[in-house]
JSON list of C-alpha atoms in Angstrom, two decimals:
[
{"chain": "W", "resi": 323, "resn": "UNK", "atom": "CA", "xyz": [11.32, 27.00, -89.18]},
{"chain": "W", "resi": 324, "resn": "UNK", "atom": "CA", "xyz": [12.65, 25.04, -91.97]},
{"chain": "W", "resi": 325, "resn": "UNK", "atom": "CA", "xyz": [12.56, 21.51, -90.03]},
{"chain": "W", "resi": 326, "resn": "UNK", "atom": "CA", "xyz": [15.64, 19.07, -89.20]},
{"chain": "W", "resi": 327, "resn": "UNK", "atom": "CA", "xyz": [18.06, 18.63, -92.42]},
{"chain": "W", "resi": 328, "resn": "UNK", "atom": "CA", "xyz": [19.76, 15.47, -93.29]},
{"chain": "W", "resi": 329, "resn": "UNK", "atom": "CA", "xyz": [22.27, 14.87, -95.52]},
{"chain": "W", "resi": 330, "resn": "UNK", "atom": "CA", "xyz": [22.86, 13.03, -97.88]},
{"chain": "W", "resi": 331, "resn": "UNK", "atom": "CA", "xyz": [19.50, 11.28, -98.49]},
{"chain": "W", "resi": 332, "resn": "UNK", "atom": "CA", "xyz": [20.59, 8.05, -99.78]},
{"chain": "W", "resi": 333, "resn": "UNK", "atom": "CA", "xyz": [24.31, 6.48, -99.21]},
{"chain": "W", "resi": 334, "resn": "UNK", "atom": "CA", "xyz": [25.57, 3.52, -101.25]},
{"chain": "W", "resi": 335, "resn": "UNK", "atom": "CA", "xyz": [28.96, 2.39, -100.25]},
{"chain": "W", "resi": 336, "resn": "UNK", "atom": "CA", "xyz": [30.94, -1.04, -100.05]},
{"chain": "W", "resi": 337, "resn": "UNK", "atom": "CA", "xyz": [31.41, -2.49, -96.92]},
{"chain": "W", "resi": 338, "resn": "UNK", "atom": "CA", "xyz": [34.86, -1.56, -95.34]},
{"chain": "W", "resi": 339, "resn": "UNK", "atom": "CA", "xyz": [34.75, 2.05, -96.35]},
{"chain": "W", "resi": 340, "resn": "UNK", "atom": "CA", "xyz": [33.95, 4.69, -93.89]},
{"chain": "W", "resi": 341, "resn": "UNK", "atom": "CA", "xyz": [30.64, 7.12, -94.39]},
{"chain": "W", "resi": 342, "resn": "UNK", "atom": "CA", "xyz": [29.97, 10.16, -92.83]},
{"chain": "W", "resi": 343, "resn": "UNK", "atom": "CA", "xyz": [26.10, 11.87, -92.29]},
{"chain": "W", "resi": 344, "resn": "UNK", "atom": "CA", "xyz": [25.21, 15.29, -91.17]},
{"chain": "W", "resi": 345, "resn": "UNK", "atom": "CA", "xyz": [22.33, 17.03, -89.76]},
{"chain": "W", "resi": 346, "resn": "UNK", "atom": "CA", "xyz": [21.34, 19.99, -89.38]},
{"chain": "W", "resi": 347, "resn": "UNK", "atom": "CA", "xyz": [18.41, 20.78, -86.61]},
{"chain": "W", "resi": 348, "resn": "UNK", "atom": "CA", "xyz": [15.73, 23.35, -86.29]},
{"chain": "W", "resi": 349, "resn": "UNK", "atom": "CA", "xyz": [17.62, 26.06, -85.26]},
{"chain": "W", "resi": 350, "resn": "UNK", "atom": "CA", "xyz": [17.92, 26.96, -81.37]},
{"chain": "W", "resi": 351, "resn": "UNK", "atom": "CA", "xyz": [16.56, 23.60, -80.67]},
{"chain": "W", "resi": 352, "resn": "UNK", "atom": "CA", "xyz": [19.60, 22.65, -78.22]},
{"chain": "W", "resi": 353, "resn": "UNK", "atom": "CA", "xyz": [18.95, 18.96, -78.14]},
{"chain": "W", "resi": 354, "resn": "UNK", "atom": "CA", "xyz": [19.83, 16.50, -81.09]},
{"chain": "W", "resi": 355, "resn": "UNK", "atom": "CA", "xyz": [19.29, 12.84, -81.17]},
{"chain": "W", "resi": 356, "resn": "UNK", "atom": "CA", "xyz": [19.88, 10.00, -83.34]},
{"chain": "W", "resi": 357, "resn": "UNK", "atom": "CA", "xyz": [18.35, 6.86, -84.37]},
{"chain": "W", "resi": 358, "resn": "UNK", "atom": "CA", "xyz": [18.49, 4.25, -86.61]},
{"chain": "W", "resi": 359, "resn": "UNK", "atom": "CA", "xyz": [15.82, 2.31, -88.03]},
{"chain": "W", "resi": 360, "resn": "UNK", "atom": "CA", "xyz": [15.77, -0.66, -90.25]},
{"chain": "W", "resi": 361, "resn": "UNK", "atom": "CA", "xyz": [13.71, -2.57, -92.31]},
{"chain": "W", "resi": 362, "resn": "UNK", "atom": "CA", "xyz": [10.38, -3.17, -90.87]},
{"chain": "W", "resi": 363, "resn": "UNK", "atom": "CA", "xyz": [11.10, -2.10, -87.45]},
{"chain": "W", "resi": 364, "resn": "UNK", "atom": "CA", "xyz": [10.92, 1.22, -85.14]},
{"chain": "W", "resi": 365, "resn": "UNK", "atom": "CA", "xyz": [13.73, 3.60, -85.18]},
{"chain": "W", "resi": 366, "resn": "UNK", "atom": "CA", "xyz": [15.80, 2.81, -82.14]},
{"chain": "W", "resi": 367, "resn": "UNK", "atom": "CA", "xyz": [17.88, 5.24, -80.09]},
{"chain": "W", "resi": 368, "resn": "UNK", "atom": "CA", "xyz": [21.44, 5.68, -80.80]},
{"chain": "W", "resi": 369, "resn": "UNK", "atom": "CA", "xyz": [22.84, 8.48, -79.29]},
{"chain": "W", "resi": 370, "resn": "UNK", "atom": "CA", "xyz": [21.64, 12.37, -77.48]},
{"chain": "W", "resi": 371, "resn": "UNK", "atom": "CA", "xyz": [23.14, 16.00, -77.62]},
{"chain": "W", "resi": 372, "resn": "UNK", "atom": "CA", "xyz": [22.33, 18.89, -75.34]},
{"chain": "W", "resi": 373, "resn": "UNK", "atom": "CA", "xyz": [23.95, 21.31, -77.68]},
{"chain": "W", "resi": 374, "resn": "UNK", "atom": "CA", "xyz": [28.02, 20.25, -78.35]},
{"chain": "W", "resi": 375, "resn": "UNK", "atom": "CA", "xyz": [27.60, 17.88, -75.23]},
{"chain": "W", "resi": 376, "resn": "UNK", "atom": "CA", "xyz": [27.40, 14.05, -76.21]},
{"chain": "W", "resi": 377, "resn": "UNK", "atom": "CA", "xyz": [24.99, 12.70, -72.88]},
{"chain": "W", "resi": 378, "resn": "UNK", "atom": "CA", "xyz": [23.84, 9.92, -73.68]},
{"chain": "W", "resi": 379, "resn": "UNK", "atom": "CA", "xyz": [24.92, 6.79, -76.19]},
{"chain": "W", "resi": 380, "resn": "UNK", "atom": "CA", "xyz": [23.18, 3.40, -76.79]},
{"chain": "W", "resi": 381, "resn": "UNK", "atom": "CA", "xyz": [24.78, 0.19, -76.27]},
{"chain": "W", "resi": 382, "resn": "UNK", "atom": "CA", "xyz": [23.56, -0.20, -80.32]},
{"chain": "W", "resi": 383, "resn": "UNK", "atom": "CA", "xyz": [26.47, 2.61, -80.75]},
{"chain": "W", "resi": 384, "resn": "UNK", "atom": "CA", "xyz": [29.30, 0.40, -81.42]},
{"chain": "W", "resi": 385, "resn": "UNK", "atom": "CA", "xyz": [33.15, 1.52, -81.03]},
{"chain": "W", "resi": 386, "resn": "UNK", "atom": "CA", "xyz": [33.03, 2.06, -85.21]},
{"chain": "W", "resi": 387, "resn": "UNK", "atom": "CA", "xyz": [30.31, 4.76, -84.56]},
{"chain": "W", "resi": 388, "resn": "UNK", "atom": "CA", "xyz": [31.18, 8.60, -83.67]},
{"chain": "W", "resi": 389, "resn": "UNK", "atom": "CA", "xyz": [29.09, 11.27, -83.46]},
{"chain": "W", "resi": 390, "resn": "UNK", "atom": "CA", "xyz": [29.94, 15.22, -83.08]},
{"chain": "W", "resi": 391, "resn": "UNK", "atom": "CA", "xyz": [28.23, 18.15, -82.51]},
{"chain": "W", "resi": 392, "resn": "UNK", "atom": "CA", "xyz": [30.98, 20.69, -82.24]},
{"chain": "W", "resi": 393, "resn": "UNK", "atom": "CA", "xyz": [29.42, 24.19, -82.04]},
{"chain": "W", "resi": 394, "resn": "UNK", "atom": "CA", "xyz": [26.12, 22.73, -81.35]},
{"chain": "W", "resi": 395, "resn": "UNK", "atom": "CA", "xyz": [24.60, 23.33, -84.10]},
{"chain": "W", "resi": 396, "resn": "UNK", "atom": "CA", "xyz": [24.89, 20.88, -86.99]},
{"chain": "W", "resi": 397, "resn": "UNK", "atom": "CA", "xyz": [25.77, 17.07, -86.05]},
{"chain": "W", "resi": 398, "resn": "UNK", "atom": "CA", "xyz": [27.41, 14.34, -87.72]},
{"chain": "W", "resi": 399, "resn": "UNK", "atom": "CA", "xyz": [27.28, 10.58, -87.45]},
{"chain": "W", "resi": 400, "resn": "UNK", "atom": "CA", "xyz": [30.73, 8.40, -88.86]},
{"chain": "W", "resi": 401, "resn": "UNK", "atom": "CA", "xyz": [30.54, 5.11, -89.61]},
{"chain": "W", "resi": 402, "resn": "UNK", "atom": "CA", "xyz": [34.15, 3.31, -89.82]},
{"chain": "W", "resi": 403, "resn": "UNK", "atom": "CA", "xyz": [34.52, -0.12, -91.48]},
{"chain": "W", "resi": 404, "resn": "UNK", "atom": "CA", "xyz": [31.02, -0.65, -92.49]},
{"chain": "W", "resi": 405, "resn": "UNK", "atom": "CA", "xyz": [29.35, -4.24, -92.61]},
{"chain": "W", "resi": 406, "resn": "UNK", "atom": "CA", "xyz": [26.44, -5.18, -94.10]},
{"chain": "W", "resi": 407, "resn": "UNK", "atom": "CA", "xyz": [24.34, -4.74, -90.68]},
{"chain": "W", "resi": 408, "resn": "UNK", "atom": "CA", "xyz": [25.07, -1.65, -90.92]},
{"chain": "W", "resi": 409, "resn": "UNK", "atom": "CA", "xyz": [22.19, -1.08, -93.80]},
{"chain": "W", "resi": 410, "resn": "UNK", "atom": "CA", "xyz": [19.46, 0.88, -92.12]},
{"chain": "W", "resi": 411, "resn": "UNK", "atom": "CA", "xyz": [17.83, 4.48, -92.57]},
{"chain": "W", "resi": 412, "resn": "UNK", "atom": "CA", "xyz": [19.61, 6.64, -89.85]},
{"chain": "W", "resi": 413, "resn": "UNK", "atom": "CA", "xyz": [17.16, 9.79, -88.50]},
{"chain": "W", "resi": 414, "resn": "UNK", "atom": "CA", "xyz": [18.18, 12.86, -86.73]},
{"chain": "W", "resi": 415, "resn": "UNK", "atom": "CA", "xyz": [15.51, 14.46, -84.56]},
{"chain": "W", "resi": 416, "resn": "UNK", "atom": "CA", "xyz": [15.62, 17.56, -82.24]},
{"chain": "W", "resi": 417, "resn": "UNK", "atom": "CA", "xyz": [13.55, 19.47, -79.85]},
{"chain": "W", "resi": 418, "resn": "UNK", "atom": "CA", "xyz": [13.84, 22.03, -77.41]},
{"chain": "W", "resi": 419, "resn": "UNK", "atom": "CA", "xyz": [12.90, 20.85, -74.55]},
{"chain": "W", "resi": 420, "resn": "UNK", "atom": "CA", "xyz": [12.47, 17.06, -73.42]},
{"chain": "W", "resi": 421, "resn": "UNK", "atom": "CA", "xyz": [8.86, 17.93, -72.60]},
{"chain": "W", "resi": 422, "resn": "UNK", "atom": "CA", "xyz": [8.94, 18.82, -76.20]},
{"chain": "W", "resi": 423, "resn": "UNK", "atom": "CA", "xyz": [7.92, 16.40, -79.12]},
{"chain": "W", "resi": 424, "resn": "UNK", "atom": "CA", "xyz": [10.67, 15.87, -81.20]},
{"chain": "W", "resi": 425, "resn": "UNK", "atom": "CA", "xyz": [10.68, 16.87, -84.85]},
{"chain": "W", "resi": 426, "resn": "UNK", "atom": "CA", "xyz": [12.53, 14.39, -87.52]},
{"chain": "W", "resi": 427, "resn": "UNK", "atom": "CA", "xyz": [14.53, 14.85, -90.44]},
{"chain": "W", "resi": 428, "resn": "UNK", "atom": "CA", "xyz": [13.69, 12.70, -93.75]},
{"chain": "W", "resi": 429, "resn": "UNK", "atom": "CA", "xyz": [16.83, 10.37, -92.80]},
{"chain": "W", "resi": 430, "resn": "UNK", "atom": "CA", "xyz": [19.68, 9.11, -94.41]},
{"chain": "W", "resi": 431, "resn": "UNK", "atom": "CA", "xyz": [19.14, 5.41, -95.95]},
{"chain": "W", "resi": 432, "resn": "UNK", "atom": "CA", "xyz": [22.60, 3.61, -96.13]},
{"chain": "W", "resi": 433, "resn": "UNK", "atom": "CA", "xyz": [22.94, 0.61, -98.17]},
{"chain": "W", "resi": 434, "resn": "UNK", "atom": "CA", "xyz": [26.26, -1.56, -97.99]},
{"chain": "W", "resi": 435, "resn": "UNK", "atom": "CA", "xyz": [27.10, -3.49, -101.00]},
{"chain": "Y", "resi": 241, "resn": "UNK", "atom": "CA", "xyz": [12.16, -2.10, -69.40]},
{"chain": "Y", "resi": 242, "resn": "UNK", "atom": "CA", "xyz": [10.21, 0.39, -71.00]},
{"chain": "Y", "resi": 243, "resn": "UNK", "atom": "CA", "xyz": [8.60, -0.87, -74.51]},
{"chain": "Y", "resi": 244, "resn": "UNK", "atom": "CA", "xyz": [5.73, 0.11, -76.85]},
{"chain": "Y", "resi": 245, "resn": "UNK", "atom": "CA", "xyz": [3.47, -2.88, -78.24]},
{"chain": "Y", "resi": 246, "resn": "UNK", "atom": "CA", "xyz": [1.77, -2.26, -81.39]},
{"chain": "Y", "resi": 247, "resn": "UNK", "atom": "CA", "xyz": [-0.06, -5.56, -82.16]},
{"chain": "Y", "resi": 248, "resn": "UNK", "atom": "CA", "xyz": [-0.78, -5.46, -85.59]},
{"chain": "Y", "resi": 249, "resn": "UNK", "atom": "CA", "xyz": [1.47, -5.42, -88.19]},
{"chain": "Y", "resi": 250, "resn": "UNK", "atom": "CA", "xyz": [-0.49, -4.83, -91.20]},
{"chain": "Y", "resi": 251, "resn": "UNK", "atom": "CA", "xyz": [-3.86, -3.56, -91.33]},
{"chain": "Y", "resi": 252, "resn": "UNK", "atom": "CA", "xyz": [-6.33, -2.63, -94.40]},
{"chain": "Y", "resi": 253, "resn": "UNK", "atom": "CA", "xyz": [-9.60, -0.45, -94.23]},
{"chain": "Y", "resi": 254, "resn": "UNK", "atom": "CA", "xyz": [-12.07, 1.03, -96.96]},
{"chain": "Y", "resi": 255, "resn": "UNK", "atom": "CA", "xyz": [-11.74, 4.71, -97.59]},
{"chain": "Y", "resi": 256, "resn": "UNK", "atom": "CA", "xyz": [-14.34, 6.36, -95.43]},
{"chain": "Y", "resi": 257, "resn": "UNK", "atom": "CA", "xyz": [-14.53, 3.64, -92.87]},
{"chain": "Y", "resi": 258, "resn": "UNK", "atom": "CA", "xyz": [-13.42, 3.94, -88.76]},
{"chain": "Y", "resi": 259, "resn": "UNK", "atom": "CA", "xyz": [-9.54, 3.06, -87.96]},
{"chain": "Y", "resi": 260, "resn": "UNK", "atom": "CA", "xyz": [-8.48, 2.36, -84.97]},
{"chain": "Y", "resi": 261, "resn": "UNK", "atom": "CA", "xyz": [-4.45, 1.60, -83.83]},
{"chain": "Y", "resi": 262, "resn": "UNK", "atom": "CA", "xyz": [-3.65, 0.02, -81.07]},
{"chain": "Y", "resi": 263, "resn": "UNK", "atom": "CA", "xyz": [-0.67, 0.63, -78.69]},
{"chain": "Y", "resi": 264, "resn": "UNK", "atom": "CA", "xyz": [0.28, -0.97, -75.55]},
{"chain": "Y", "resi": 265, "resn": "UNK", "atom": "CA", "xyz": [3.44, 0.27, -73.32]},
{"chain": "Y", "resi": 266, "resn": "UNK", "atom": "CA", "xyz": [5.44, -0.75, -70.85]},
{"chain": "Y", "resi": 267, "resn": "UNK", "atom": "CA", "xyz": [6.74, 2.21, -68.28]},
{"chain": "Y", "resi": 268, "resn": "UNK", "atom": "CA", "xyz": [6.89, 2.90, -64.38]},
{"chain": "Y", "resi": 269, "resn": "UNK", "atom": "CA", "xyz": [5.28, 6.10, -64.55]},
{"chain": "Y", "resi": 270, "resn": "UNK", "atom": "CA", "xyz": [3.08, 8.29, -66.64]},
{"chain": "Y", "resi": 271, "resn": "UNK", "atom": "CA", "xyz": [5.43, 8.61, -69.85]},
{"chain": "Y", "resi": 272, "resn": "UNK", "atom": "CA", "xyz": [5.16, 11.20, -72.73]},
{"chain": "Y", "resi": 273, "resn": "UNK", "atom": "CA", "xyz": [3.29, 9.39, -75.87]},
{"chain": "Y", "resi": 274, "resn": "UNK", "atom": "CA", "xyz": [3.30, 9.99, -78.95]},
{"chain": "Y", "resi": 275, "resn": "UNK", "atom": "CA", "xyz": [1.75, 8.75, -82.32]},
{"chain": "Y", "resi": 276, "resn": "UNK", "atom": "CA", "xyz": [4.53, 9.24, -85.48]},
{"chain": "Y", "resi": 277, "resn": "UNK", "atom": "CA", "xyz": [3.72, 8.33, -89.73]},
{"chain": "Y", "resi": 278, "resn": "UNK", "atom": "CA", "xyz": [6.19, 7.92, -91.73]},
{"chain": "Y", "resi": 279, "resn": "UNK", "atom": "CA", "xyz": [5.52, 7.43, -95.76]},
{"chain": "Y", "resi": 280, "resn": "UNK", "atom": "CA", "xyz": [7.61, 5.60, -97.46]},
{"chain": "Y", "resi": 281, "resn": "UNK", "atom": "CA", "xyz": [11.14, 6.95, -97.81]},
{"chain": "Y", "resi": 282, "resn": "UNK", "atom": "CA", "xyz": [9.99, 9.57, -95.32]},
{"chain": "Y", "resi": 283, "resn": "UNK", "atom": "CA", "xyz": [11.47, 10.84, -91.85]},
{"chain": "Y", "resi": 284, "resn": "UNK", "atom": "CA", "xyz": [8.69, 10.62, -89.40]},
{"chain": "Y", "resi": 285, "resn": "UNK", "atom": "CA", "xyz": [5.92, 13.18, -88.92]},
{"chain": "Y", "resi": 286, "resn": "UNK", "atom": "CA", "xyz": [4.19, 13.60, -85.21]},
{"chain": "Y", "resi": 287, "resn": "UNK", "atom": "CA", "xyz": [0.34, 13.56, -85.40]},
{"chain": "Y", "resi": 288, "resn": "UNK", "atom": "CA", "xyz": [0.07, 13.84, -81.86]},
{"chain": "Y", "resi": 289, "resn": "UNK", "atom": "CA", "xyz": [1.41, 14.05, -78.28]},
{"chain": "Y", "resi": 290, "resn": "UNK", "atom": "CA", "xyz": [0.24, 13.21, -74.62]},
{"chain": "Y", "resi": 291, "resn": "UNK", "atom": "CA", "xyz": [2.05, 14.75, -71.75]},
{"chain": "Y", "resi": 292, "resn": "UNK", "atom": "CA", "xyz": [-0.63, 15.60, -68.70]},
{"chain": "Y", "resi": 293, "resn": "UNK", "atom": "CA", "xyz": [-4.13, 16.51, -68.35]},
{"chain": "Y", "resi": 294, "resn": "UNK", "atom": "CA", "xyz": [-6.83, 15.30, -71.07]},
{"chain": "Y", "resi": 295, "resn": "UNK", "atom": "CA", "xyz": [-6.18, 11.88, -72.03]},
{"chain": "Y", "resi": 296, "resn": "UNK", "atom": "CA", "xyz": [-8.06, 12.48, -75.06]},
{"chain": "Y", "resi": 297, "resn": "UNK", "atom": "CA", "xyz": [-5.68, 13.91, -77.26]},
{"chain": "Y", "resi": 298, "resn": "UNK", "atom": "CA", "xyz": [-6.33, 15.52, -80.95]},
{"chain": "Y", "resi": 299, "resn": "UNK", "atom": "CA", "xyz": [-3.77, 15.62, -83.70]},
{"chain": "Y", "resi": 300, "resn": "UNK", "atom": "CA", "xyz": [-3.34, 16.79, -87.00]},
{"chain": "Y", "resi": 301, "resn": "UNK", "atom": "CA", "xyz": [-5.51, 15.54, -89.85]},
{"chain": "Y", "resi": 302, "resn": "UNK", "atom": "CA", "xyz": [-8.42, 14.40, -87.79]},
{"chain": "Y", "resi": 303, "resn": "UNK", "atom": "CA", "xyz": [-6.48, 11.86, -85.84]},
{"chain": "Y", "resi": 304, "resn": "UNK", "atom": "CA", "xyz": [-7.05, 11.87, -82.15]},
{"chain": "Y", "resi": 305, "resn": "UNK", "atom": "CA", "xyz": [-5.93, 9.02, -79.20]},
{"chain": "Y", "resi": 306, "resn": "UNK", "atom": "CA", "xyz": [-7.01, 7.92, -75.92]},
{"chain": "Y", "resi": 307, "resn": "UNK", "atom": "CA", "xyz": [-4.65, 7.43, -72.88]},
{"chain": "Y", "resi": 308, "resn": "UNK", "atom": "CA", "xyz": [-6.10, 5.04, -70.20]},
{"chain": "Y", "resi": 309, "resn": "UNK", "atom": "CA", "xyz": [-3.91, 4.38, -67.83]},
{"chain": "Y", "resi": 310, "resn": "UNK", "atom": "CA", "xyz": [-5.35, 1.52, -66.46]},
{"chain": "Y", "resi": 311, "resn": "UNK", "atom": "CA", "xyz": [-4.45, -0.47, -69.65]},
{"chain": "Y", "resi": 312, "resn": "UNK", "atom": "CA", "xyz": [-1.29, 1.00, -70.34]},
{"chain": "Y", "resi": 313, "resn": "UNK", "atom": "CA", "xyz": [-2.87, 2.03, -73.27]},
{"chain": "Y", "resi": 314, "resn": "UNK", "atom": "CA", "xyz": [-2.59, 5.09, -76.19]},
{"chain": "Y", "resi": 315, "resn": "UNK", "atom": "CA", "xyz": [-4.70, 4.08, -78.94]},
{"chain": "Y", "resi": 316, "resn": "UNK", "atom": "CA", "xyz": [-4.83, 6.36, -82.50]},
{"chain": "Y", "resi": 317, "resn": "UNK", "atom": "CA", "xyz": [-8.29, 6.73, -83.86]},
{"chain": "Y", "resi": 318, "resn": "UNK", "atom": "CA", "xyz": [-9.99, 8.61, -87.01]},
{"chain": "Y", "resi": 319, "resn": "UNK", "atom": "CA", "xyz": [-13.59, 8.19, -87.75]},
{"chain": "Y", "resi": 320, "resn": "UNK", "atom": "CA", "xyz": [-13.33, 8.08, -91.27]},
{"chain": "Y", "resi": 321, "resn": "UNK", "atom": "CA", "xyz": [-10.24, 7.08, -93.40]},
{"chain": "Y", "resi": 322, "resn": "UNK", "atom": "CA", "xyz": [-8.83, 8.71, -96.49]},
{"chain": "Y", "resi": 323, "resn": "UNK", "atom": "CA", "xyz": [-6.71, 7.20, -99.33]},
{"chain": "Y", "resi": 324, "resn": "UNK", "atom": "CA", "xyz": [-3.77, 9.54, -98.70]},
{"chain": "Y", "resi": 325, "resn": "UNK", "atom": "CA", "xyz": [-3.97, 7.91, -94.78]},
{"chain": "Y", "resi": 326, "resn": "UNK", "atom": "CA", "xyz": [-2.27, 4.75, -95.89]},
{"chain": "Y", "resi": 327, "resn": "UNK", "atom": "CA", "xyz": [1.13, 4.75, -94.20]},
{"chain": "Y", "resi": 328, "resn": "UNK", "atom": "CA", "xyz": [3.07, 3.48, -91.39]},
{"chain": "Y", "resi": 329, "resn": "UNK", "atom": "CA", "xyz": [2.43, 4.53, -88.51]},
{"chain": "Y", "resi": 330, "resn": "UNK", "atom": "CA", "xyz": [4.56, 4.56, -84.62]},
{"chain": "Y", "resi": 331, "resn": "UNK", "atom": "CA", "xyz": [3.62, 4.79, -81.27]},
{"chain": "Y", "resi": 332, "resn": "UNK", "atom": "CA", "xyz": [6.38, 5.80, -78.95]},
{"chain": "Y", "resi": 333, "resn": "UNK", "atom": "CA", "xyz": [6.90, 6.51, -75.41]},
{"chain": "Y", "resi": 334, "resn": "UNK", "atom": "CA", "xyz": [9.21, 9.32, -74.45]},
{"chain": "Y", "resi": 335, "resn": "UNK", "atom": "CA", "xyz": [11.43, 9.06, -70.96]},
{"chain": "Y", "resi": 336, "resn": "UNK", "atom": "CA", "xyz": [10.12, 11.83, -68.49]},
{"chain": "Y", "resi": 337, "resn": "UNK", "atom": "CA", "xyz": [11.57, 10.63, -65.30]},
{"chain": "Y", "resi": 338, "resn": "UNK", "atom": "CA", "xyz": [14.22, 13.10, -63.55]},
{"chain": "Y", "resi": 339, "resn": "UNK", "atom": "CA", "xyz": [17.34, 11.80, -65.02]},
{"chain": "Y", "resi": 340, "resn": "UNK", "atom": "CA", "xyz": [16.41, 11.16, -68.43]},
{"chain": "Y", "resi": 341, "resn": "UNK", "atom": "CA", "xyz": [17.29, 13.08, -71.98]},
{"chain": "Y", "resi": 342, "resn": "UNK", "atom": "CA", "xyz": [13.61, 12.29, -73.19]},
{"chain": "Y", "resi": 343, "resn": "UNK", "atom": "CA", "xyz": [14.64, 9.20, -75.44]},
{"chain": "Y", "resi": 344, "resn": "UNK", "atom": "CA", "xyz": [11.86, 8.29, -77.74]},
{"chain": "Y", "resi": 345, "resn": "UNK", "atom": "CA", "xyz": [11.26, 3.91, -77.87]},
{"chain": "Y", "resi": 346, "resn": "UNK", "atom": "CA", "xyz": [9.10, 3.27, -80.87]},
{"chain": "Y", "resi": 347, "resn": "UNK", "atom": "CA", "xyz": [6.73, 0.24, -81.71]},
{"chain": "Y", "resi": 348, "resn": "UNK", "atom": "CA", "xyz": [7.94, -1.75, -84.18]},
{"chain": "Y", "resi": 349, "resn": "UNK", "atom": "CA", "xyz": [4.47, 0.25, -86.25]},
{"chain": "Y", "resi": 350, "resn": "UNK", "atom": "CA", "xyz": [1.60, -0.42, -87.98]},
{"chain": "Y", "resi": 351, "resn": "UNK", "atom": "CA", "xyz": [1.07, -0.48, -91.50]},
{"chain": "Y", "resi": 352, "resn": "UNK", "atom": "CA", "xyz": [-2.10, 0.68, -92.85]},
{"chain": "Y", "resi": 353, "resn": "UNK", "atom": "CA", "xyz": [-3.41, 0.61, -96.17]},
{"chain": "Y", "resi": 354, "resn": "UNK", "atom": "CA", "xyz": [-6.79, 1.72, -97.61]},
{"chain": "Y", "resi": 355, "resn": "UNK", "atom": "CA", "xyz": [-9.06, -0.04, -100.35]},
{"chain": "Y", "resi": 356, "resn": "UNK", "atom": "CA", "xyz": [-10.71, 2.57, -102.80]}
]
């Protein structure tokens, strides 16, 4: 068990440009979420996988956010035409069950200059 | 709508002294709780989880929490408090009604720090 991966750790880009995160979940944990959490706040829900299946998406998952999970395995979150509200640490979490806890990745902390 | 109160924002305790958290949710039924910390920079690690049965609950370094039910409460306790405790810390409530994928909704957390 080598625990949820995230990737890249830190993300500095200028706002307009398009970023793209991955993570990579405890393996055969078939359900992936995301959140996003920003400064001085709880993460918040963004979006659920039950393995390549998107099920579930957050009204906070505006039409410049996608996320994949194609083989369901790995997952990746794009960002098109960032904006400065946009700035937040983005965590990936799974579990295997949803009377599981879910286990979280060390995040991805975008910054938009 | 479901939500997760966490009252203070900021608290500070001597090294070796009592802590207690407190967490107040909002749910129709009994939910799934959960205490997270996160250190700075950090993802978030789970100290401990309530599903059924006991509502006292232990966790991982020392930590334990009561569910009462009758206060819509899950409050994170640890009888005495180290230096290396000082953190953030999250209570959230996880979705367990038929439907649901198990959604976590977090506090907005607690931040504790500890005087030598």
């Amino acid at each position: 068990d080598t625990g949820v991966s995230q990737d890249p750790r830190h993300k500095i880009t200028k706002r307009g440009q398009n970023v793209t995160f991955r993570c990579d979940p405890i393996s055969e944990h078939n359900r992936l979420y995301w959140y996003r959490q920003t400064l001085g706040q709880g993460p918040e829900f963004l979006t659920y996988f039950q393995n390549e299946a998107q099920l579930e998406k957050s009204r906070l998952l505006s039409d410049r956010f996608s996320a994949e999970r194609p083989k369901g395995s790995f997952s990746t979150l794009e960002i098109q035409r960032t904006e400065q509200g946009d700035s937040a640490m983005y965590l990936c979490a799974s579990s295997p069950r949803r009377d599981q806890p879910q286990h979280f990745g060390d995040g991805t902390r975008l910054s938009i200059l | 709508a479901q939500s997760v109160t966490q009252p203070d924002i900021h608290i500070t305790v001597s090294e070796g002294a009592s802590l207690e958290l407190r967490c107040n949710y909002s749910y129709g039924a009994t939910p799934y709780l959960f205490w997270y910390v996160q250190s700075p920079g950090q993802g978030l690690q789970l100290l401990l989880k309530y599903f059924s049965g006991d509502t006292l609950v232990q966790g991982i370094k020392g930590f334990e929490a009561e569910f009462k039910r009758s206060q819509s409460s899950f409050n994170l306790r640890k009888p005495s408090v180290h230096w290396s405790d000082a953190a953030e810390y999250f209570c959230a409530v996880g979705e367990n009604y038929g439907g649901s994928q198990g959604n976590l909704i977090f506090g907005k957390g607690t931040k504790l720090s500890v005087k030598p």
